[in-house]
Coordinates of C-alpha atoms and ligand atoms in Angstrom, one line a residue:
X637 CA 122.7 79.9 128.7
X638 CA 126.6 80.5 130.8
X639 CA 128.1 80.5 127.1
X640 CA 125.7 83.2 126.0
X641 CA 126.3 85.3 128.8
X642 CA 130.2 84.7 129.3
X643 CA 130.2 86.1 125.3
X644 CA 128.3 88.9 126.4
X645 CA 131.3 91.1 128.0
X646 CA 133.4 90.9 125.3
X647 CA 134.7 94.4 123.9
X648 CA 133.2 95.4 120.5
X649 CA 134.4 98.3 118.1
X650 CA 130.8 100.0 118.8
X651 CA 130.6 103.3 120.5
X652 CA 128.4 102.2 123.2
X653 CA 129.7 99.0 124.3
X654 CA 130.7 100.7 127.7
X655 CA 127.3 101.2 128.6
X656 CA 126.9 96.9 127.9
X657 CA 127.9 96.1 131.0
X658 CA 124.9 94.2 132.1
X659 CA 122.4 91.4 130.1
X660 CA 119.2 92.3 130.7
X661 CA 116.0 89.6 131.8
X662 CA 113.2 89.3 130.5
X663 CA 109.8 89.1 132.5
X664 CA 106.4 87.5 132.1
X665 CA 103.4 89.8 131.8
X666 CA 101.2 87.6 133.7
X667 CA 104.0 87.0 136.7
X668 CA 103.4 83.3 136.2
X669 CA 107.3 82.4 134.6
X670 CA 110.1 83.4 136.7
X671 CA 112.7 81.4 134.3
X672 CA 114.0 85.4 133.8
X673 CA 115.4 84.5 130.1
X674 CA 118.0 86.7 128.5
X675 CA 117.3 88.2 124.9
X676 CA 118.3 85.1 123.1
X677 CA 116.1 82.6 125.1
X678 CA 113.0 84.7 124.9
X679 CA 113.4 85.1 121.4
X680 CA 113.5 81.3 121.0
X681 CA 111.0 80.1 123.5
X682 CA 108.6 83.2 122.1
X683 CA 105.6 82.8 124.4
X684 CA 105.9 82.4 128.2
X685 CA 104.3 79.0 129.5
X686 CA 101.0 79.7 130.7
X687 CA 100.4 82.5 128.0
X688 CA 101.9 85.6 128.9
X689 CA 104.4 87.9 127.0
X690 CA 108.3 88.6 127.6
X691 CA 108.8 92.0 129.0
X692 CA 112.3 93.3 129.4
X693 CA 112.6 93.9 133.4
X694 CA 114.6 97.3 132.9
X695 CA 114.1 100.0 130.3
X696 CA 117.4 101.4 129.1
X697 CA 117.7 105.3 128.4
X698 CA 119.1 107.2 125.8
X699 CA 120.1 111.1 126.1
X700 CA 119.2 113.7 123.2
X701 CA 122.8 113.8 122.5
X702 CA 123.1 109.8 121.8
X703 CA 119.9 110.0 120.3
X704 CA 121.2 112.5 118.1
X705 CA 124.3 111.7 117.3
X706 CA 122.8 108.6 115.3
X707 CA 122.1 110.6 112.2
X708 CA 126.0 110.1 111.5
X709 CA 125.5 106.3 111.6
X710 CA 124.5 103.9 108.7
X711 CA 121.3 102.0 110.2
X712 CA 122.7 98.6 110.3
X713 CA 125.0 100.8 113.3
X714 CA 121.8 102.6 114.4
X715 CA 119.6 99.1 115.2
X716 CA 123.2 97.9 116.8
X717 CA 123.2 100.7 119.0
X718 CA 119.5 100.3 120.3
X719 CA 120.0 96.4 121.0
X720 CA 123.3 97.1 122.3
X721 CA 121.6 99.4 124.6
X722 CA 119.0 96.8 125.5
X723 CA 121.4 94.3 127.0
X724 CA 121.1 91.7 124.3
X725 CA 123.3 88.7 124.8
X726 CA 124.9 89.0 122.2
X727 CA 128.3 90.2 121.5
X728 CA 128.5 94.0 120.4
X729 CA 130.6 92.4 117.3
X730 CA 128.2 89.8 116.6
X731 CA 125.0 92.5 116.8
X732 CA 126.8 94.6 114.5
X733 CA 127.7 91.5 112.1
X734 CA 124.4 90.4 111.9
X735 CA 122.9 94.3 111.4
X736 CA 124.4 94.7 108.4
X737 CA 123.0 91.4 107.1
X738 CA 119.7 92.4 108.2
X739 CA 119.7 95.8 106.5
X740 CA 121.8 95.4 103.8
X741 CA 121.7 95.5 99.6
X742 CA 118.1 93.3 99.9
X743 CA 116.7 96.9 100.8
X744 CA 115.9 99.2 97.7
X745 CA 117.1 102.1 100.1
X746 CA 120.2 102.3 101.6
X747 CA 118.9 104.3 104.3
X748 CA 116.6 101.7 104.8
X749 CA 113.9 103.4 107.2
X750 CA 114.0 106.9 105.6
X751 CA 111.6 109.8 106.5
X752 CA 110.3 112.0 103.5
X753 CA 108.6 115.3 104.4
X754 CA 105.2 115.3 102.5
X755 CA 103.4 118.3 103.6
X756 CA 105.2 121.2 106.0
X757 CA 104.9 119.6 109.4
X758 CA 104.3 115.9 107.9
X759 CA 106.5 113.4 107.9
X760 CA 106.2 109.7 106.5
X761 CA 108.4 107.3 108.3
X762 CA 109.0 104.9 105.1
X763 CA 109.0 101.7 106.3
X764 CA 108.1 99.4 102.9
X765 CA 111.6 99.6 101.4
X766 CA 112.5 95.6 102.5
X767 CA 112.5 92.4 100.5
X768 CA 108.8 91.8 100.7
X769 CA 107.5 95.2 100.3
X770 CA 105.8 95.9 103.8
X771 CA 106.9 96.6 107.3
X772 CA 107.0 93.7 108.2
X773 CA 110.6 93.0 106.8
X774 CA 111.9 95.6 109.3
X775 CA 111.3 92.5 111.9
X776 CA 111.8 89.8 110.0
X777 CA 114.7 90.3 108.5
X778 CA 116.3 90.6 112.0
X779 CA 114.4 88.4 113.9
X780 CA 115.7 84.9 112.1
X781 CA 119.1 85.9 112.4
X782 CA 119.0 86.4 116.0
X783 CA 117.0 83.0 116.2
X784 CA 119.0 81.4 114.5
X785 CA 122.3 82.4 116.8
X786 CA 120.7 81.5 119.9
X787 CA 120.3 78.3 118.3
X788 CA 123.8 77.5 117.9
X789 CA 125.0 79.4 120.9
X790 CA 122.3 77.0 122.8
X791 CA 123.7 73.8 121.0
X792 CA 126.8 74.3 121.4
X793 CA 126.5 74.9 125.1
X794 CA 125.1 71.5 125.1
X795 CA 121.4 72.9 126.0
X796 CA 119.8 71.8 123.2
X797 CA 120.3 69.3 120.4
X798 CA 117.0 70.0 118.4
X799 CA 116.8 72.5 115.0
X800 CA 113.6 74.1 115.3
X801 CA 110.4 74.1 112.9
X802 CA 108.4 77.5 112.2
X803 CA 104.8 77.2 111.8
X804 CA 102.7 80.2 110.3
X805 CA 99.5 80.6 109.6
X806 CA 99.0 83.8 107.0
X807 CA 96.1 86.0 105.4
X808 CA 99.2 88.1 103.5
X809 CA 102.2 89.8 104.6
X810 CA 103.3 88.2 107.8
X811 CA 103.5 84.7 105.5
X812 CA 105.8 86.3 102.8
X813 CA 108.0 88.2 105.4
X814 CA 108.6 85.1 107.2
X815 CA 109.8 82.7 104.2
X816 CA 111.9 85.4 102.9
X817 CA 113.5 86.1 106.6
X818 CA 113.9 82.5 107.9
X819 CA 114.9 81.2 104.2
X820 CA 118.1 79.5 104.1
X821 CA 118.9 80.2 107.9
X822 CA 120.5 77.9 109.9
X823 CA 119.0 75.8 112.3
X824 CA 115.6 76.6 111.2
X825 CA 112.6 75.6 108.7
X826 CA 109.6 77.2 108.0
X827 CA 106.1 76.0 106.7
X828 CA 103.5 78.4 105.9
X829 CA 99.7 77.8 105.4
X830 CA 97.1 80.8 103.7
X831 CA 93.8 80.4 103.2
X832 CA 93.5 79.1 99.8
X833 CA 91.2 82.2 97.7
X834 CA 92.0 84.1 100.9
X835 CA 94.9 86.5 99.8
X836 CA 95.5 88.5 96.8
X837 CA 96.9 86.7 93.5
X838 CA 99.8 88.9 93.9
X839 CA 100.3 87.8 97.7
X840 CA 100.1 84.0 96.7
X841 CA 102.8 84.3 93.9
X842 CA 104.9 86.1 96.6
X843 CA 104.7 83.0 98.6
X844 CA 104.5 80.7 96.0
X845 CA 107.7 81.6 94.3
X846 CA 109.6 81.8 97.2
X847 CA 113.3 80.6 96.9
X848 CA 115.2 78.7 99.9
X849 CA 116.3 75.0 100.6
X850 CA 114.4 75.0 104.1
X851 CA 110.9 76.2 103.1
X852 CA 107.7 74.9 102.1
X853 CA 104.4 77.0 101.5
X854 CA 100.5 75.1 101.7
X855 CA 97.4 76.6 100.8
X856 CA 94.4 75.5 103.1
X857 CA 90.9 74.6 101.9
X858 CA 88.6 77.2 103.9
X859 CA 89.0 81.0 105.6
X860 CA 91.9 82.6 107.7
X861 CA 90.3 81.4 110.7
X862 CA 89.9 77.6 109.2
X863 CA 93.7 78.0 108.3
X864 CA 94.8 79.5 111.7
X865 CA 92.5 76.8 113.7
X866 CA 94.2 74.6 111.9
X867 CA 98.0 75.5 112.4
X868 CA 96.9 76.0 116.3
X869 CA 95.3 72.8 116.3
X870 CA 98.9 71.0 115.2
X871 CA 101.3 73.2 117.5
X872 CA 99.1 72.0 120.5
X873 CA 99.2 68.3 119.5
X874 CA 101.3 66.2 121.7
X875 CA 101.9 63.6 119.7
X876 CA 102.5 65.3 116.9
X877 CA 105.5 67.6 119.0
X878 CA 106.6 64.3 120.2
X879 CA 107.1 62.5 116.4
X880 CA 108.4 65.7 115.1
X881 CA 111.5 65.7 118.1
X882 CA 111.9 61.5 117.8
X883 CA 111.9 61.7 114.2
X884 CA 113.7 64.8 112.9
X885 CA 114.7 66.4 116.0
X886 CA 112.8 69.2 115.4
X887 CA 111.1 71.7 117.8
X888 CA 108.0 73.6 116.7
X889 CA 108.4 77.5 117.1
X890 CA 106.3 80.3 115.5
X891 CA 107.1 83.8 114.7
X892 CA 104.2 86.0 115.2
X893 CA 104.3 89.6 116.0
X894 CA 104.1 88.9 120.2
X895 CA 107.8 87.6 119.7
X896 CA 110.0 90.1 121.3
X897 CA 112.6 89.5 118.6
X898 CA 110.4 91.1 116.4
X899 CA 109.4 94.0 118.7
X900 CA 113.4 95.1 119.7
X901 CA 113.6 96.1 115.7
X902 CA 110.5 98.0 116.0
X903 CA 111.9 100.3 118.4
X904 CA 114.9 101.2 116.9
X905 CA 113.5 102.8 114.0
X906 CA 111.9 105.6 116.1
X907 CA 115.0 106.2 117.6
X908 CA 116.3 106.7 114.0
X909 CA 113.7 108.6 112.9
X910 CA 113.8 110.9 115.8
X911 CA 117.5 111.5 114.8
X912 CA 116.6 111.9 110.8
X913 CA 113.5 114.7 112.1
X914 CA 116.5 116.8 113.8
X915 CA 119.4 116.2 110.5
X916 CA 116.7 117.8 108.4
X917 CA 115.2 120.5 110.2
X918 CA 111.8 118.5 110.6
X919 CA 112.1 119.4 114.4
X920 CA 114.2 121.7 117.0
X921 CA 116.7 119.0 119.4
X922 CA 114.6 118.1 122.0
X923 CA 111.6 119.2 120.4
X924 CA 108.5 117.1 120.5
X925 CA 107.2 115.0 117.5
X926 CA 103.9 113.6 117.7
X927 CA 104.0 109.7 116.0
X928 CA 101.1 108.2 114.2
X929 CA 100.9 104.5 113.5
X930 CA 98.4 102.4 111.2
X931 CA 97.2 100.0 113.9
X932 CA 96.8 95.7 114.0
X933 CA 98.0 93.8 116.6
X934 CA 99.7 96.9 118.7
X935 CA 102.9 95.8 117.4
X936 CA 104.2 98.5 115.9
X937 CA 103.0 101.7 118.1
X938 CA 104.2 99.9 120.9
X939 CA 107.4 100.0 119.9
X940 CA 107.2 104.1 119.8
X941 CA 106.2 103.8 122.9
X942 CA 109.5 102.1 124.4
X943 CA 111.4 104.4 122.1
X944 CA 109.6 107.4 124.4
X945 CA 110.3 105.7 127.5
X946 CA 114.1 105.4 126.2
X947 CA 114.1 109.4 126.1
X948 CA 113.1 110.1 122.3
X949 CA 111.3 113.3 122.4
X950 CA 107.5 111.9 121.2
X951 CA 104.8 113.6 122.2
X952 CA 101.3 111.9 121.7
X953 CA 101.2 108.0 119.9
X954 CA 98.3 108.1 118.0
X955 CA 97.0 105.2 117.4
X956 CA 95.0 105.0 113.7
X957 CA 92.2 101.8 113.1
X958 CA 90.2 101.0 110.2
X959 CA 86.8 99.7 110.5
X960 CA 88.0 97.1 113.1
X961 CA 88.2 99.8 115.6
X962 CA 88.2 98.3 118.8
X963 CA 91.5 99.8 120.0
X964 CA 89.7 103.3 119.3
X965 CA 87.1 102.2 121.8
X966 CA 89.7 100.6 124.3
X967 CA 91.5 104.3 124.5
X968 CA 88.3 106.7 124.5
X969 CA 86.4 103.9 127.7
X970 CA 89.3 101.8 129.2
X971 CA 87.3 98.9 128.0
X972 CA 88.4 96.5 125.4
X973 CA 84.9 95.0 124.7
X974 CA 84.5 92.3 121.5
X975 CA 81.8 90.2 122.8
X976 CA 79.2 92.1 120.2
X977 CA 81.9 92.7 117.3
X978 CA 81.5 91.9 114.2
X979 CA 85.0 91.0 112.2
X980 CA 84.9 93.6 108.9
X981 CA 86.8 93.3 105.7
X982 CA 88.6 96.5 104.7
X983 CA 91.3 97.6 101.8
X984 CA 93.9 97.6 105.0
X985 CA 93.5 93.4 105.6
X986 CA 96.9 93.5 108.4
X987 CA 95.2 95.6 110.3
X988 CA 91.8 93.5 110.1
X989 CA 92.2 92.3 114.0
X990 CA 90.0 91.6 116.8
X991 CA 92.1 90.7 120.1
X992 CA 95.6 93.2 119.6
X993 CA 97.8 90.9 121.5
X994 CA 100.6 93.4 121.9
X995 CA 98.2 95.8 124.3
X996 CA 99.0 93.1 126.6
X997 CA 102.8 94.3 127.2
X998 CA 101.7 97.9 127.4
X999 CA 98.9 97.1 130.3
X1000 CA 101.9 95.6 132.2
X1001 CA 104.0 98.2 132.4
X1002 CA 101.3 100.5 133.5
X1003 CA 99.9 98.3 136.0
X1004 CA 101.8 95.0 136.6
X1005 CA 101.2 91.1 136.2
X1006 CA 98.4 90.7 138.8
X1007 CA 96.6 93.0 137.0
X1008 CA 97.2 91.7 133.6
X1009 CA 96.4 87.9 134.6
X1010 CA 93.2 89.2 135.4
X1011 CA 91.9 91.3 132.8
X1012 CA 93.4 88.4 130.1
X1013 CA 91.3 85.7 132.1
X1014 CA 88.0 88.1 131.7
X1015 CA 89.2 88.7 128.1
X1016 CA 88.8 84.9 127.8
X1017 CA 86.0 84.2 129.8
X1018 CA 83.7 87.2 128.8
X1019 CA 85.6 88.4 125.6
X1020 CA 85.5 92.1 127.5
X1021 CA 87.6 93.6 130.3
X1022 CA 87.6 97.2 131.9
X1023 CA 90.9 98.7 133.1
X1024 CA 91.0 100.5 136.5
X1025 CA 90.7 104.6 136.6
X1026 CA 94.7 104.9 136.7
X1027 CA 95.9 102.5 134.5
X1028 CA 92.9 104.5 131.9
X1029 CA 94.5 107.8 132.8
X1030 CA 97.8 106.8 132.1
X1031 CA 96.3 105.5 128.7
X1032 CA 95.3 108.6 127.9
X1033 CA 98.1 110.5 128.9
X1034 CA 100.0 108.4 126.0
X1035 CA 97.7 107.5 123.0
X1036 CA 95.1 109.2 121.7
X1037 CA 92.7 107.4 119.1
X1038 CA 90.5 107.1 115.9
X1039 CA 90.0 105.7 113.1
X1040 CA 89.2 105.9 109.1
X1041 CA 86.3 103.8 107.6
X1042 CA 87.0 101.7 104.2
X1043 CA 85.8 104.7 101.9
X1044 CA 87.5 107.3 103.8
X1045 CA 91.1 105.6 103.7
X1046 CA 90.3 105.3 99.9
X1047 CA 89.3 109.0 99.8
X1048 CA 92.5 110.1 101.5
X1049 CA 94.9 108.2 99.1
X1050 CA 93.2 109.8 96.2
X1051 CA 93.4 113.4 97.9
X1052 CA 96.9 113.0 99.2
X1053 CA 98.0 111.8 95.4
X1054 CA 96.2 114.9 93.8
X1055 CA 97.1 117.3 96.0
X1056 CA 101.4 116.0 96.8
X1057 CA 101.8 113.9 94.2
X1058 CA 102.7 111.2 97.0
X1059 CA 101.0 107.8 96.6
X1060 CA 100.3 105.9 99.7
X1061 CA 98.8 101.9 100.7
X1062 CA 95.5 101.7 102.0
X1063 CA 97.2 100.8 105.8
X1064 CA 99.2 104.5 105.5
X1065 CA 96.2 106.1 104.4
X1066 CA 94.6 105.2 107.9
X1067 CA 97.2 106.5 109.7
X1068 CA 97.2 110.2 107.7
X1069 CA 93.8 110.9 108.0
X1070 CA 93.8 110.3 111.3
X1071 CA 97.1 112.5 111.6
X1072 CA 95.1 115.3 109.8
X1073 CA 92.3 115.1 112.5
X1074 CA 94.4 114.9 115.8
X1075 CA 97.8 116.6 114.7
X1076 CA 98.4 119.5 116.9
X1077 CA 101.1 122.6 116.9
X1078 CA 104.3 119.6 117.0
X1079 CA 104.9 118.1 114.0
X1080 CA 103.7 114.7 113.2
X1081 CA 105.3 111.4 111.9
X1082 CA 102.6 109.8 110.2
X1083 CA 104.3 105.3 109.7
X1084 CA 104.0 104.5 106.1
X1085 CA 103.7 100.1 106.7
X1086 CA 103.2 99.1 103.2
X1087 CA 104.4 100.0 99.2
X1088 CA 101.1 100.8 97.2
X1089 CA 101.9 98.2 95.1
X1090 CA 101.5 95.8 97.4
X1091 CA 97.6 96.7 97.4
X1092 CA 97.8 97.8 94.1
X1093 CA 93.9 96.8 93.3
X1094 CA 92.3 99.1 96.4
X1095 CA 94.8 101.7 94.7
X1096 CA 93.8 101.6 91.6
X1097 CA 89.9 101.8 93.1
X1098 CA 91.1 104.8 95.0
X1099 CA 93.0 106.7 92.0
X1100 CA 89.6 105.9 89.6
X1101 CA 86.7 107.1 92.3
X1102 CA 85.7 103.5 92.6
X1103 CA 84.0 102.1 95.6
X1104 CA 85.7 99.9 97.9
X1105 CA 84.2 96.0 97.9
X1106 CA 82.7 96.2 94.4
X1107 CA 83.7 94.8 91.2
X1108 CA 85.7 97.0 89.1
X1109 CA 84.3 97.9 85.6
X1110 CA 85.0 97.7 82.3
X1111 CA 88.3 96.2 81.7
X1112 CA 89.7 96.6 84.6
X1113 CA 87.7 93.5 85.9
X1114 CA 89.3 91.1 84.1
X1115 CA 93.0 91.8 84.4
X1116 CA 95.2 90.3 87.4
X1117 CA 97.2 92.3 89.8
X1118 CA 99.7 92.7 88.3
X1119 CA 98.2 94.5 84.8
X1120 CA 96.7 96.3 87.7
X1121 CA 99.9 97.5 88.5
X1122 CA 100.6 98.5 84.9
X1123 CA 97.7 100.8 85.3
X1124 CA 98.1 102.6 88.2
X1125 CA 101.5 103.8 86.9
X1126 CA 99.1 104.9 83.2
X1127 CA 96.8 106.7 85.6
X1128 CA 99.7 108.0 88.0
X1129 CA 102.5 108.4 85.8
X1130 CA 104.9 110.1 88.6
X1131 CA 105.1 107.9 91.3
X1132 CA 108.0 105.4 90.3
X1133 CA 108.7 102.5 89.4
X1134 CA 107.3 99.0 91.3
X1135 CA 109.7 97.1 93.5
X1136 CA 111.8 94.6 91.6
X1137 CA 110.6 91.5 93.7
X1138 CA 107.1 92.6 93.5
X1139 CA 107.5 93.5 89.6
X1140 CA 109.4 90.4 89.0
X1141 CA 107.2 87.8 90.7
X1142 CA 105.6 87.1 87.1
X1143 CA 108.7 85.7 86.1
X1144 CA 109.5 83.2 88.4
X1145 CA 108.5 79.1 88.5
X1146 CA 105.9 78.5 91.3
X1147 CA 107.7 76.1 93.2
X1148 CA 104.7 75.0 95.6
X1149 CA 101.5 74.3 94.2
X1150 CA 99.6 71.8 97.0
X1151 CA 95.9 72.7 98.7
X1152 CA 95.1 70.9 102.0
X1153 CA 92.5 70.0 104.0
X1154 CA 91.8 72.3 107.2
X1155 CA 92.2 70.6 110.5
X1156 CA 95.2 69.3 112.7
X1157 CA 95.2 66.6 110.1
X1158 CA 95.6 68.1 107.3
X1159 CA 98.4 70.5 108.7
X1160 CA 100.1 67.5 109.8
X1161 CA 99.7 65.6 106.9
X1162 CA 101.3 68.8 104.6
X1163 CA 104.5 69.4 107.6
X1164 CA 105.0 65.4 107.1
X1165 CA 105.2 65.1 103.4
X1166 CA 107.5 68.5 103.4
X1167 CA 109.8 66.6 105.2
X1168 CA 110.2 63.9 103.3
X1169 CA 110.9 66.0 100.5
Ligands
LIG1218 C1 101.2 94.1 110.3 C2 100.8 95.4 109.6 C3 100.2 96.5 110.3 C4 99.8 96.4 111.7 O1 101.0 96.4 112.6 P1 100.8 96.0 114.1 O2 102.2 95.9 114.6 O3 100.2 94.6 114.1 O4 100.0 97.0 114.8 C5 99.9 97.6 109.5 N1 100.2 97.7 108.2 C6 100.7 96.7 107.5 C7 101.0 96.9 106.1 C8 101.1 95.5 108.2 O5 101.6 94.5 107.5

């Protein structure tokens, strides 16, 4: 890592490079790695051995008045000056270089993460205005970039002589954000499985169509789980690691959301926001803002919470569920408890999650890795855990919790169209309602994760009264979803047009066609033939 680092004092033409005197470690949540990794070798090694997280060991701090003073910045310089500020090691030139890549003319908005006031005191923190039409793109389209650097820094420092091999497994959005971010990056491939008759026509011919020299798409033969079980099952396979570095000199990698290269961009769009809420009038400098975020895998709320920690004036992180509401339970008991849950299917599918992996980070910083090694082994053993009485009342002092159920959410994007003429995805329409039930005297930011179009059918259900989970009626039932599309913009005239990659998916060749069978085998089998493509 020496090259890495000796790069890292180099003077760039950003404003806070004086602060970047130092490159921050990272940590393991469950104290069991002390190989202290800087940003780029966390971001490539992903998990810690023995199954922890990578926590960075020192929180930087922002004051109001650099916080502020990023309303006069493009956001490609914004993100640069929260990494920056995070001790990457990377060179303020190089972080700036690969920002604007990252958030550049692929975005249908130049401002790319831009905050629209819906109601007095509302806010919608826009995040759907990427490549792939869901927030997921604010990470992705980063996170490869920065992979693919600390390849080649790595390489050339003669550390490493491997490329490296991402595996997903997808029920939707992560498998779409992925291809489009890793496509055509150096360094890396990318194979993605979904549960064939899984996802949504619509999501499919997202992935299908997907363009890029160094990317290869499978359906799998069974359920998310089957499809999941399956990719697990070939990333833990010895052998199949072994042939993959003998043969191709390939490393296997994945990319999922506990990846702190995907969390670092998920903090710097609070800090934006924050600056956006003051530009406008939305709230007074210094003022409090309360943040509201539609809830999976913890993800995206926890990165509000660094932001706070930085010194951006939030006030309460509410944290919205759907129907899979064990977080709501977790932050009203202190006990995360799915040994009698039952998985449910809802109009809001990426936040249809069990075990929220990203808690995991949070529970270290309020009570350290003895702590968290213990309550993840229960997790395990008992599939419940119970946190002590002060890591509960710090809980509490941050988040406070609930959730919408599958005809509620629907409800709400119906109300909130009629009444503000503002159309939201079944995933935003979590997080408002609950924003209208626990909003208080500060204003609230309410995290808009998806386009509608993206889940254009539940939309159209919600727009024509019709219940969530049944067939739709008369003609309706028959057409695809894109014709869908077509009709919520008859029924909803004002809402705009549908994203060009989304609108223009019908257009393109589907370039990967092939079904597998589930098992290591048959994931195998799939990453094999790809590579003799
Ligand atoms: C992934 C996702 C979420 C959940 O985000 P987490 O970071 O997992 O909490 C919410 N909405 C949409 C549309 C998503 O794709």
């Amino acid at each position: 890592m020496r090259s890495i680092l000796a790069h890292a004092h180099g003077t760039g033409r950003f404003m806070y490079h004086a602060h970047m005197d130092t490159v921050t470690h990272y940590v393991d949540t469950r104290g069991l790695d002390d190989s202290r990794p800087a940003f780029s070798r966390a971001v490539v090694t992903g998990i810690a051995p023995g199954g922890g997280l990578f926590v960075p060991e020192r929180l930087p701090e922002m004051t109001l008045e650099e916080i502020l003073s990023l309303s006069e910045l493009t956001y490609p310089e914004r993100a640069a000056a929260v990494f920056t500020r995070f001790g990457v090691d990377v060179t303020a030139d190089r972080v700036t270089a690969l920002m604007s890549e990252a958030y550049g003319g692929q975005w249908d908005d130049e401002r790319i993460a831009p905050v629209v006031e819906v109601v007095p005191g509302m806010h919608v923190l826009e995040l759907w205005h990427g490549p792939t039409s869901a927030f997921k793109d604010m990470a992705l389209q980063c996170m490869p970039l920065f992979f693919s650097e600390a390849v080649e820094a790595m390489q050339s420092a003669g550390e490493l002589t491997d490329d490296f091999l991402i595996l997903v497994a997808t029920s939707g959005d992560t498998g779409k954000a992925a291809l489009e971010g890793f496509a055509d990056r150096a360094h890396t491939g990318i194979v993605v499985f979904y549960p064939e008759g899984g996802v949504s026509d619509i999501q499919r011919l997202q992935m299908v169509t997907q363009r890029g020299q160094n990317v290869g798409v499978f359906g799998v033969r069974g359920n998310f789980d089957d499809c999941q079980s399956a990719v697990k099952a070939a990333f833990n396979d010895a052998d199949f690691s072994t042939e993959l570095r003998d043969r191709h000199g390939l490393r296997l990698s994945s990319a999922n959301s506990i990846n702190w290269g995907r969390l670092l961009p998920q903090i710097a769009y609070y800090v934006s926001a924050y600056a956006d809420m003051v530009a406008s009038g939305g709230v007074k400098p210094g003022s409090p803002m309360d943040v509201c975020v539609p809830t999976g895998n913890f993800g995206n709320i926890l990165g509000a919470c660094y932001a706070r920690h930085m010194g951006v004036p939030i006030g309460r992180l509410l944290c919205a569920s759907n129907e899979n509401n064990v977080l709501t339970d977790f932050i009203a008991t202190g006990t995360y408890d799915i040994s009698d849950r039952a998985f449910v299917t809802t109009p809001s599918p990426s936040m249809d999650i069990l075990i929220s992996s990203n808690l995991e980070r949070l529970l270290y910083h309020l009570a350290g890795p003895d702590a968290v090694r213990g309550w993840m082994a229960e997790l395990t053993a008992n599939r419940r855990f119970t946190v002590d009485r002060e890591t509960f009342r710090q809980v509490r002092e941050l988040f406070s919790a609930d959730w919408a159920s599958n005809d509620e959410s629907l409800a709400t994007i119906r109300r909130v169209y009629d009444e503000r003429g503002y159309l939201m995805d079944p995933h935003t329409a979590v997080a408002w309602e609950v924003a209208e039930r626990l909003r208080g005297q500060d204003p609230v930011l309410v995290v808009a994760t998806a386009h509608w179009a993206k889940f254009g059918a539940d939309v159209y259900r919600a727009l024509t009264n019709a219940p969530y989970g049944e067939p739709l009626s008369g003609g309706a039932g028959a057409m695809s979803g894109l014709e869908l599309l077509a009709e919520v913009r008859r029924i909803a005239p004002n809402v705009g047009p549908v994203p060009a990659p989304l609108a223009e998916i019908a257009c393109l060749d589907p370039r990967f066609s092939e079904v597998v069978d589930a098992g290591a085998a048959g994931v195998e089998d799939a990453v094999r033939e790809w590579l003799g493509r």
